[in-house]
């Protein structure tokens, strides 16, 4: 048997103390068969970008916009050293990477102190029992509007069967709405209590119309990992003359239905297979906003390697039907019960439909003026950041940072008010969450640390009778779900991941102005079997500053 021991890159500085720790890690890897380590060294800077043809100050990672892809395999340990060379604090979060037992590395202010300007922080993340397509993004100060995002792919381990032949190549396709205004101007607008304007354009892999391209060879099949990394708009993607076979959504192999176009809502990721089966020329990849007036459209290029004919004429149009078409498509996304997931057993072997629900949580959003400023709320509470990360306040028993139960399990109808809202939840409980949308827009919701079984979605008002229509057989688990206008979406969640987890609107202005809260999944045992101890390198700030990190007793 051969062992491959991953040493850090030659240009990575390693102190003597860190070297001892790394050597111990490598020794453990060699002796105990620990999963491989992948070391990344990132420098986050401001730099000039031209996504819509005008110069902007964007956020670059190692000089790249978007940032570099993260390549990994199930159970890999990712050691990501982030140097903050910006002029302001910075955090990166990992959209869809579940952080098993480890909300310490989640990269949102509820769990992590920001990386100060001019300093660095090393994330230690294990992609435990995961496969699939995800992305990372900056979570503070409206930085997401400046870049700093990139793709994450987690490949299946060798010998674990994948339900389709290996593609000829694997492409990341990051789509999202974009503004010409800087992130600081947009943030200042929100700080004044104003709404965001309509975006100026759409980007594909950080580029405007026809600037991004995907090269294919005639007759071969390719995997496209598509993520909507934008700020607020649902997008539709289609490829002129080609069909897309859906094979994976946020880490779950799906029934392999074929589509002419796909709606991808804010914060969502999916994978499709595309076969280069058309005459050799260039074809449009068209991306347009959904449910908006006007409709914004941009294009990239699917380029056949031997093509001598560029794209011409109008790009293919998107679906003309609005909500009904999109709702029916979403309902067609089902789990492939015969496919293996990250382990060599059918991923449908977990019979979520046979587990008794221990708690129902109904969440309704609202938009109101508070103190003459625009705010957004969940169950009448508009979230405000505390002076100390909630996870640290919980660990050190710092009073006055947050109150458990400061957000109700059901819509209250009360006036919107400001609070640092935290919902208590018991470890290993099995809950039903119903997202209720009373507004005329499509909403998008994300839960860190978890996948949610999307058991139902429909128009009108949810009631107990709605459960009769739930899919209790092959519902798709995912981390980000959409809720259509004046409709509801119901999910089941097994709360098996201890920690402080962010539940948020993926409309970034809404999240920034309060449409989020935290779920504290608590175990009284305080065992490393349930939750990892605070990392030795954890940054301490606010009222936790000056305290020493301490391990959780087993």
Coordinates of N, CA, C and O in Angstrom, one line a residue, residues 139-143 186-192 375-376 382-385 505 507-516:
X139 N -18.9 37.3 4.2 CA -20.1 37.4 4.9 C -20.3 38.7 5.6 O -21.4 39.0 6.2
X140 N -19.3 39.6 5.7 CA -19.4 40.8 6.4 C -19.6 42.0 5.5 O -19.2 42.0 4.3
X141 N -20.2 43.1 6.1 CA -20.1 44.4 5.5 C -20.5 44.6 4.1 O -19.9 45.4 3.4
X142 N -21.3 43.7 3.6 CA -21.8 43.7 2.2 C -20.6 43.5 1.2 O -20.7 43.9 0.1
X143 N -19.6 42.8 1.7 CA -18.4 42.5 0.8 C -18.9 41.6 -0.4 O -18.2 41.6 -1.4
X186 N -23.2 50.8 -1.8 CA -24.4 50.0 -1.5 C -24.7 49.8 -0.1 O -25.8 49.9 0.4
X187 N -23.6 49.5 0.7 CA -23.8 49.4 2.1 C -24.3 50.7 2.8 O -25.1 50.7 3.7
X188 N -23.7 51.8 2.3 CA -24.1 53.1 2.9 C -25.6 53.4 2.6 O -26.3 53.9 3.4
X189 N -26.0 53.0 1.4 CA -27.4 53.1 1.1 C -28.3 52.3 2.0 O -29.3 52.8 2.5
X190 N -27.9 51.1 2.3 CA -28.7 50.3 3.3 C -28.6 50.8 4.7 O -29.6 50.8 5.4
X191 N -27.4 51.4 5.1 CA -27.3 51.9 6.4 C -28.2 53.2 6.6 O -28.6 53.5 7.7
X192 N -28.5 53.8 5.5 CA -29.5 55.0 5.5 C -30.9 54.5 5.6 O -31.8 55.3 5.6
X375 N -36.3 48.0 7.4 CA -35.8 46.8 8.1 C -36.6 45.6 7.6 O -37.7 45.7 7.0
X376 N -36.0 44.4 7.7 CA -36.7 43.2 7.4 C -36.6 42.2 8.6 O -35.7 42.3 9.4
X382 N -36.3 41.7 13.8 CA -35.3 42.1 12.9 C -34.0 42.0 13.6 O -33.7 42.7 14.6
X383 N -33.1 41.1 13.1 CA -31.9 40.8 13.8 C -30.9 41.9 13.7 O -30.7 42.6 12.7
X384 N -30.2 42.1 14.9 CA -29.1 43.1 15.0 C -27.9 42.3 15.5 O -28.0 41.5 16.5
X385 N -26.7 42.6 15.0 CA -25.5 41.9 15.4 C -25.2 42.4 16.8 O -25.3 43.6 17.2
X505 N -32.2 34.9 5.2 CA -32.6 35.2 3.8 C -31.3 35.2 3.0 O -30.3 35.8 3.4
X507 N -31.4 36.8 0.2 CA -31.4 38.2 -0.4 C -30.5 39.0 0.5 O -30.9 39.3 1.6
X508 N -29.4 39.4 0.0 CA -28.3 39.9 0.9 C -28.6 41.2 1.5 O -28.2 41.4 2.7
X509 N -29.4 42.1 0.9 CA -29.8 43.3 1.5 C -30.8 43.0 2.7 O -30.7 43.7 3.7
X510 N -31.6 42.0 2.5 CA -32.6 41.7 3.5 C -31.9 41.1 4.7 O -32.2 41.4 5.9
X511 N -30.9 40.2 4.4 CA -30.1 39.6 5.6 C -29.4 40.7 6.3 O -29.4 40.8 7.5
X512 N -28.8 41.6 5.6 CA -28.0 42.7 6.2 C -28.9 43.6 7.1 O -28.5 44.1 8.1
X513 N -30.2 43.8 6.6 CA -31.1 44.6 7.4 C -32.0 43.8 8.3 O -33.2 44.2 8.6
X514 N -31.6 42.6 8.7 CA -32.3 41.9 9.8 C -33.0 40.6 9.5 O -33.6 40.0 10.4
X515 N -33.1 40.1 8.2 CA -33.9 38.9 8.0 C -33.0 37.7 8.1 O -32.6 37.0 7.2
X516 N -32.7 37.4 9.4 CA -31.9 36.3 9.8 C -32.1 36.0 11.3 O -32.6 36.9 12.0

